[in-house]
Amino acid sequence: MWEFVNFYFLPGVVLGCIYALGALGISLTFGILRFANFAHGEIMMLGAYFTLSLTALTGLPPLAAALPAMALTVAVTLALDRAAFRPFRGAPAIISVIASFGLMLMIRSAVQFFWGVQPRPLLRGIQRPESFLDGAILLPPKHIVIIGSALVLMVLVHLLLSRTRIGKAMRAVSDSPGLARLTGIDVEAVIRATWAVAAVTAVAAGVLLALDTHVESMMGFKMLLPMFAAAILGGIGRPFGAVAGGLVIGIAEEVSSFPFGGTEALLNPAYKSGIAFAIMVAMLIWRPSGLFKGRVF
């Protein structure tokens, strides 16, 4: 049992926390702007590279360097919104989707030009696992940091959406942009806040993924499908459904390679990425609105 917990379930929780943070931004963006942002993974990757550079330049630990990296990424995201998305407000959603796809390619090419294509570690050195329950549970310090940081950010997003004025305005615009505008809500300010929150959670997901693995120019593209699958599973436009969806996808991917009742893995680890796609397709067929009844694509 403890082998299952240590080597399959807990890594699934770690991966699920990263997916959940990424899916949060996708769900918020779709809920308020009404289009699927395919550049979200590249925003996540860009934030990880900003953190890598700030760590090298300042000597700050990765989590500390992630804070100014978030500010830089928010500024870039707002500039991209003004240049590439704002002109298409009110136009058919497919135009914004295509614009986001173009931005995805442009951001990735810019990162490859300035930073190169070689993977780089954000965290150096070998970490000894921490033991819990008299050594039954083993967790590397980086996994403790990932789970703890993700939980803190999820709570902060919850407080933002439920307790602050801008959070309530975001929820109102998500429900009905026209009615929100009639009641005096500054929809453009809400859109800017949405991009900022989405960028912050994306950078957090990128940095936590880099802590667990490394920084590379394709990391955002590789994460895009699982993050969309998590958002669809939880319900598009439902931020906390995205969190639940991320955890389900992450745990399912890792647990799928456990040898239940035998010596061979239930599913070859090379096919783990297909789990997210299979869950997404099944959900779109069975319940397109997701577990928490979000919007339908």
Short mmCIF file of C-alpha atoms in Angstrom, two decimals:
data_model
loop_
_atom_site.label_atom_id
_atom_site.label_comp_id
_atom_site.label_asym_id
_atom_site.label_seq_id
_atom_site.Cartn_x
_atom_site.Cartn_y
_atom_site.Cartn_z
CA MET A 1 0.00 0.00 0.00
CA TRP A 2 2.74 2.48 0.92
CA GLU A 3 4.48 1.85 -2.39
CA PHE A 4 1.25 2.90 -4.11
CA VAL A 5 0.96 6.01 -1.91
CA ASN A 6 4.60 7.12 -2.22
CA PHE A 7 5.29 6.39 -5.87
CA TYR A 8 1.90 6.80 -7.54
CA PHE A 9 -0.75 8.58 -5.46
CA LEU A 10 1.35 11.41 -3.98
CA PRO A 11 3.13 12.17 -7.30
CA GLY A 12 -0.36 12.28 -8.80
CA VAL A 13 -1.42 14.84 -6.19
CA VAL A 14 1.69 16.92 -6.98
CA LEU A 15 0.98 16.79 -10.73
CA GLY A 16 -2.70 17.48 -10.07
CA CYS A 17 -1.86 20.63 -8.10
CA ILE A 18 0.15 21.94 -11.06
CA TYR A 19 -2.65 21.09 -13.49
CA ALA A 20 -5.17 22.74 -11.17
CA LEU A 21 -3.30 26.06 -11.10
CA GLY A 22 -2.97 26.07 -14.88
CA ALA A 23 -6.62 25.11 -15.38
CA LEU A 24 -7.72 27.92 -13.05
CA GLY A 25 -6.48 30.54 -15.49
CA ILE A 26 -8.04 28.79 -18.49
CA SER A 27 -11.39 28.55 -16.71
CA LEU A 28 -11.36 32.20 -15.61
CA THR A 29 -10.37 33.42 -19.06
CA PHE A 30 -13.07 31.41 -20.81
CA GLY A 31 -15.70 32.35 -18.24
CA ILE A 32 -15.19 36.10 -18.72
CA LEU A 33 -13.72 36.51 -22.22
CA ARG A 34 -15.68 33.65 -23.80
CA PHE A 35 -12.88 32.04 -25.78
CA ALA A 36 -10.32 29.27 -25.31
CA ASN A 37 -6.87 30.81 -24.88
CA PHE A 38 -4.35 28.48 -26.51
CA ALA A 39 -1.50 30.81 -25.51
CA HIS A 40 -2.04 30.04 -21.82
CA GLY A 41 0.60 27.30 -21.76
CA GLU A 42 3.14 29.65 -23.33
CA ILE A 43 2.38 32.31 -20.71
CA MET A 44 3.12 29.64 -18.11
CA MET A 45 6.40 28.78 -19.84
CA LEU A 46 7.38 32.46 -20.19
CA GLY A 47 6.91 32.99 -16.46
CA ALA A 48 9.13 30.00 -15.72
CA TYR A 49 11.89 31.47 -17.91
CA PHE A 50 11.54 34.88 -16.24
CA THR A 51 11.96 33.11 -12.88
CA LEU A 52 15.00 31.20 -14.16
CA SER A 53 16.68 34.43 -15.31
CA LEU A 54 15.86 36.33 -12.12
CA THR A 55 17.21 33.45 -10.04
CA ALA A 56 20.48 33.54 -11.99
CA LEU A 57 20.79 37.35 -11.91
CA THR A 58 19.81 38.02 -8.30
CA GLY A 59 20.62 34.80 -6.49
CA LEU A 60 17.08 34.66 -5.10
CA PRO A 61 15.51 31.26 -4.44
CA PRO A 62 13.00 30.24 -7.13
CA LEU A 63 9.87 30.96 -5.10
CA ALA A 64 11.10 34.47 -4.24
CA ALA A 65 12.14 35.14 -7.84
CA ALA A 66 8.69 33.97 -8.97
CA LEU A 67 7.07 37.10 -7.47
CA PRO A 68 8.77 39.67 -9.75
CA ALA A 69 8.44 37.13 -12.59
CA MET A 70 4.68 37.18 -12.03
CA ALA A 71 4.67 40.98 -12.26
CA LEU A 72 6.64 40.87 -15.52
CA THR A 73 4.35 38.20 -16.96
CA VAL A 74 1.23 40.15 -15.98
CA ALA A 75 2.64 43.21 -17.80
CA VAL A 76 3.36 41.12 -20.91
CA THR A 77 -0.10 39.51 -20.77
CA LEU A 78 -1.87 42.87 -20.51
CA ALA A 79 0.17 44.17 -23.44
CA LEU A 80 -0.76 41.10 -25.50
CA ASP A 81 -4.42 41.58 -24.61
CA ARG A 82 -4.32 45.20 -25.76
CA ALA A 83 -2.54 44.32 -29.01
CA ALA A 84 -4.10 41.00 -29.99
CA PHE A 85 -7.42 40.50 -28.19
CA ARG A 86 -8.93 43.89 -27.42
CA PRO A 87 -9.51 44.75 -31.11
CA PHE A 88 -11.67 41.62 -31.40
CA ARG A 89 -13.99 42.27 -28.45
CA GLY A 90 -17.50 41.51 -29.63
CA ALA A 91 -16.29 39.61 -32.70
CA PRO A 92 -16.96 35.85 -33.09
CA ALA A 93 -14.97 33.85 -30.54
CA ILE A 94 -13.16 31.86 -33.21
CA ILE A 95 -11.20 35.00 -34.18
CA SER A 96 -9.80 35.35 -30.66
CA VAL A 97 -9.05 31.61 -30.59
CA ILE A 98 -7.02 31.91 -33.79
CA ALA A 99 -5.27 35.00 -32.41
CA SER A 100 -4.34 33.06 -29.27
CA PHE A 101 -2.96 30.23 -31.39
CA GLY A 102 -0.78 32.71 -33.28
CA LEU A 103 0.42 34.23 -30.00
CA MET A 104 1.29 30.76 -28.75
CA LEU A 105 3.65 30.24 -31.68
CA MET A 106 5.10 33.76 -31.41
CA ILE A 107 5.83 33.53 -27.67
CA ARG A 108 7.45 30.12 -28.04
CA SER A 109 9.63 31.32 -30.91
CA ALA A 110 10.70 34.41 -28.92
CA VAL A 111 11.63 32.27 -25.91
CA GLN A 112 13.62 29.87 -28.08
CA PHE A 113 15.43 32.83 -29.66
CA PHE A 114 16.42 34.47 -26.36
CA TRP A 115 16.88 31.46 -24.07
CA GLY A 116 17.53 28.61 -26.48
CA VAL A 117 15.91 25.17 -26.57
CA GLN A 118 18.02 23.24 -24.07
CA PRO A 119 16.25 22.18 -20.85
CA ARG A 120 17.57 23.95 -17.75
CA PRO A 121 17.11 23.01 -14.09
CA LEU A 122 15.47 25.57 -11.81
CA LEU A 123 16.38 23.62 -8.69
CA ARG A 124 19.87 22.21 -8.33
CA GLY A 125 21.16 19.43 -6.12
CA ILE A 126 19.73 16.16 -4.88
CA GLN A 127 17.00 16.32 -2.25
CA ARG A 128 16.53 13.67 0.40
CA PRO A 129 12.87 12.76 0.99
CA GLU A 130 11.26 13.77 4.27
CA SER A 131 9.68 10.86 6.15
CA PHE A 132 6.28 10.88 7.86
CA LEU A 133 4.34 8.28 9.86
CA ASP A 134 7.53 6.54 11.04
CA GLY A 135 8.96 6.42 7.55
CA ALA A 136 5.86 5.04 5.86
CA ILE A 137 5.35 8.17 3.74
CA LEU A 138 8.28 9.72 1.88
CA LEU A 139 8.03 13.17 0.29
CA PRO A 140 10.87 15.17 -1.29
CA PRO A 141 11.00 18.76 0.02
CA LYS A 142 10.15 20.08 -3.48
CA HIS A 143 6.89 18.13 -3.45
CA ILE A 144 5.98 19.58 -0.08
CA VAL A 145 6.67 23.05 -1.46
CA ILE A 146 4.59 22.37 -4.59
CA ILE A 147 1.56 21.08 -2.67
CA GLY A 148 1.78 23.82 -0.03
CA SER A 149 2.25 26.65 -2.57
CA ALA A 150 -0.61 25.39 -4.73
CA LEU A 151 -2.96 25.19 -1.74
CA VAL A 152 -2.06 28.71 -0.64
CA LEU A 153 -2.68 30.12 -4.12
CA MET A 154 -5.99 28.28 -4.44
CA VAL A 155 -7.15 29.75 -1.14
CA LEU A 156 -6.03 33.24 -2.23
CA VAL A 157 -7.96 32.93 -5.51
CA HIS A 158 -11.02 31.78 -3.56
CA LEU A 159 -10.77 34.80 -1.24
CA LEU A 160 -10.27 37.12 -4.22
CA LEU A 161 -13.37 35.84 -6.00
CA SER A 162 -15.61 35.63 -2.93
CA ARG A 163 -14.51 38.49 -0.64
CA THR A 164 -13.21 41.34 -2.80
CA ARG A 165 -15.08 43.87 -4.92
CA ILE A 166 -13.17 43.04 -8.09
CA GLY A 167 -13.76 39.32 -7.50
CA LYS A 168 -17.50 39.83 -7.21
CA ALA A 169 -17.38 41.97 -10.36
CA MET A 170 -15.55 39.15 -12.15
CA ARG A 171 -18.25 36.71 -11.16
CA ALA A 172 -20.95 39.14 -12.32
CA VAL A 173 -19.30 39.62 -15.72
CA SER A 174 -18.89 35.86 -16.04
CA ASP A 175 -22.63 35.38 -15.47
CA SER A 176 -23.80 38.20 -17.78
CA PRO A 177 -21.45 40.80 -19.31
CA GLY A 178 -24.31 42.90 -20.66
CA LEU A 179 -26.15 43.06 -17.34
CA ALA A 180 -22.89 43.75 -15.49
CA ARG A 181 -22.20 46.69 -17.82
CA LEU A 182 -25.71 48.07 -17.23
CA THR A 183 -25.17 47.99 -13.46
CA GLY A 184 -22.09 50.20 -13.80
CA ILE A 185 -19.32 47.59 -13.65
CA ASP A 186 -16.21 48.55 -15.61
CA VAL A 187 -15.98 45.45 -17.81
CA GLU A 188 -12.56 46.42 -19.20
CA ALA A 189 -11.16 46.67 -15.66
CA VAL A 190 -12.60 43.24 -14.92
CA ILE A 191 -10.98 41.85 -18.07
CA ARG A 192 -7.61 43.28 -17.03
CA ALA A 193 -8.00 41.73 -13.57
CA THR A 194 -8.88 38.41 -15.18
CA TRP A 195 -5.74 38.44 -17.32
CA ALA A 196 -3.67 39.33 -14.25
CA VAL A 197 -5.06 36.47 -12.14
CA ALA A 198 -4.73 34.03 -15.05
CA ALA A 199 -1.11 35.09 -15.60
CA VAL A 200 -0.23 34.78 -11.92
CA THR A 201 -1.68 31.27 -11.62
CA ALA A 202 -0.03 30.28 -14.91
CA VAL A 203 3.39 31.47 -13.72
CA ALA A 204 2.88 29.61 -10.45
CA ALA A 205 2.06 26.42 -12.36
CA GLY A 206 5.13 26.88 -14.58
CA VAL A 207 7.49 27.51 -11.69
CA LEU A 208 6.17 24.57 -9.68
CA LEU A 209 6.47 22.31 -12.72
CA ALA A 210 10.04 23.55 -13.25
CA LEU A 211 10.84 22.79 -9.60
CA ASP A 212 9.65 19.23 -10.14
CA THR A 213 11.32 18.76 -13.54
CA HIS A 214 13.09 21.52 -15.49
CA VAL A 215 12.47 24.58 -17.65
CA GLU A 216 12.13 24.02 -21.39
CA SER A 217 10.53 25.83 -24.29
CA MET A 218 7.94 23.08 -24.94
CA MET A 219 6.72 22.74 -21.36
CA GLY A 220 3.70 24.98 -21.94
CA PHE A 221 2.60 23.10 -25.04
CA LYS A 222 2.92 19.75 -23.24
CA MET A 223 0.78 21.04 -20.37
CA LEU A 224 -1.92 22.59 -22.55
CA LEU A 225 -4.02 19.47 -23.17
CA PRO A 226 -4.07 18.28 -19.52
CA MET A 227 -4.95 21.80 -18.33
CA PHE A 228 -7.81 22.07 -20.82
CA ALA A 229 -8.94 18.57 -19.87
CA ALA A 230 -8.97 19.61 -16.20
CA ALA A 231 -10.96 22.77 -16.96
CA ILE A 232 -13.50 20.82 -19.06
CA LEU A 233 -13.78 18.06 -16.46
CA GLY A 234 -14.52 20.54 -13.68
CA GLY A 235 -16.75 22.75 -15.82
CA ILE A 236 -15.59 25.63 -18.03
CA GLY A 237 -15.96 28.92 -16.16
CA ARG A 238 -15.98 27.19 -12.75
CA PRO A 239 -12.60 27.96 -11.11
CA PHE A 240 -12.96 25.44 -8.33
CA GLY A 241 -14.20 22.84 -10.73
CA ALA A 242 -10.88 23.38 -12.52
CA VAL A 243 -9.06 22.62 -9.26
CA ALA A 244 -11.00 19.39 -8.79
CA GLY A 245 -10.48 18.49 -12.45
CA GLY A 246 -6.74 19.09 -12.18
CA LEU A 247 -6.41 16.80 -9.19
CA VAL A 248 -8.46 14.07 -10.87
CA ILE A 249 -6.42 14.26 -14.09
CA GLY A 250 -3.07 14.30 -12.25
CA ILE A 251 -3.91 11.37 -9.97
CA ALA A 252 -5.43 9.37 -12.83
CA GLU A 253 -2.30 9.80 -14.96
CA GLU A 254 0.06 8.58 -12.24
CA VAL A 255 -2.14 5.82 -10.83
CA SER A 256 -2.76 4.40 -14.31
CA SER A 257 0.77 2.96 -14.36
CA PHE A 258 0.39 1.11 -11.03
CA PRO A 259 0.48 -2.72 -11.40
CA PHE A 260 -2.90 -3.50 -9.82
CA GLY A 261 -2.90 -7.18 -8.85
CA GLY A 262 0.11 -8.06 -10.96
CA THR A 263 3.69 -7.26 -11.88
CA GLU A 264 3.05 -5.23 -15.03
CA ALA A 265 1.75 -1.68 -15.12
CA LEU A 266 -1.95 -1.26 -15.81
CA LEU A 267 -0.97 1.21 -18.54
CA ASN A 268 2.46 1.75 -20.03
CA PRO A 269 3.83 5.04 -18.59
CA ALA A 270 4.53 6.21 -22.15
CA TYR A 271 0.76 6.50 -22.65
CA LYS A 272 0.01 8.47 -19.48
CA SER A 273 -0.58 11.66 -21.45
CA GLY A 274 -3.42 9.91 -23.26
CA ILE A 275 -5.35 9.65 -19.99
CA ALA A 276 -6.11 13.38 -20.00
CA PHE A 277 -7.32 13.21 -23.59
CA ALA A 278 -9.49 10.16 -22.90
CA ILE A 279 -11.08 11.80 -19.84
CA MET A 280 -11.69 15.02 -21.78
CA VAL A 281 -13.38 13.22 -24.69
CA ALA A 282 -15.48 11.09 -22.34
CA MET A 283 -16.61 14.17 -20.43
CA LEU A 284 -17.48 16.07 -23.63
CA ILE A 285 -19.64 13.12 -24.71
CA TRP A 286 -21.21 12.24 -21.36
CA ARG A 287 -21.51 15.64 -19.66
CA PRO A 288 -20.30 18.58 -21.78
CA SER A 289 -20.96 21.05 -18.96
CA GLY A 290 -18.50 19.25 -16.66
CA LEU A 291 -18.86 18.03 -13.11
CA PHE A 292 -19.81 21.48 -11.81
CA LYS A 293 -22.10 22.47 -14.71
CA GLY A 294 -19.94 25.06 -16.43
CA ARG A 295 -20.30 26.43 -19.94
CA VAL A 296 -20.28 24.20 -23.00
CA PHE A 297 -17.74 24.71 -25.81
#
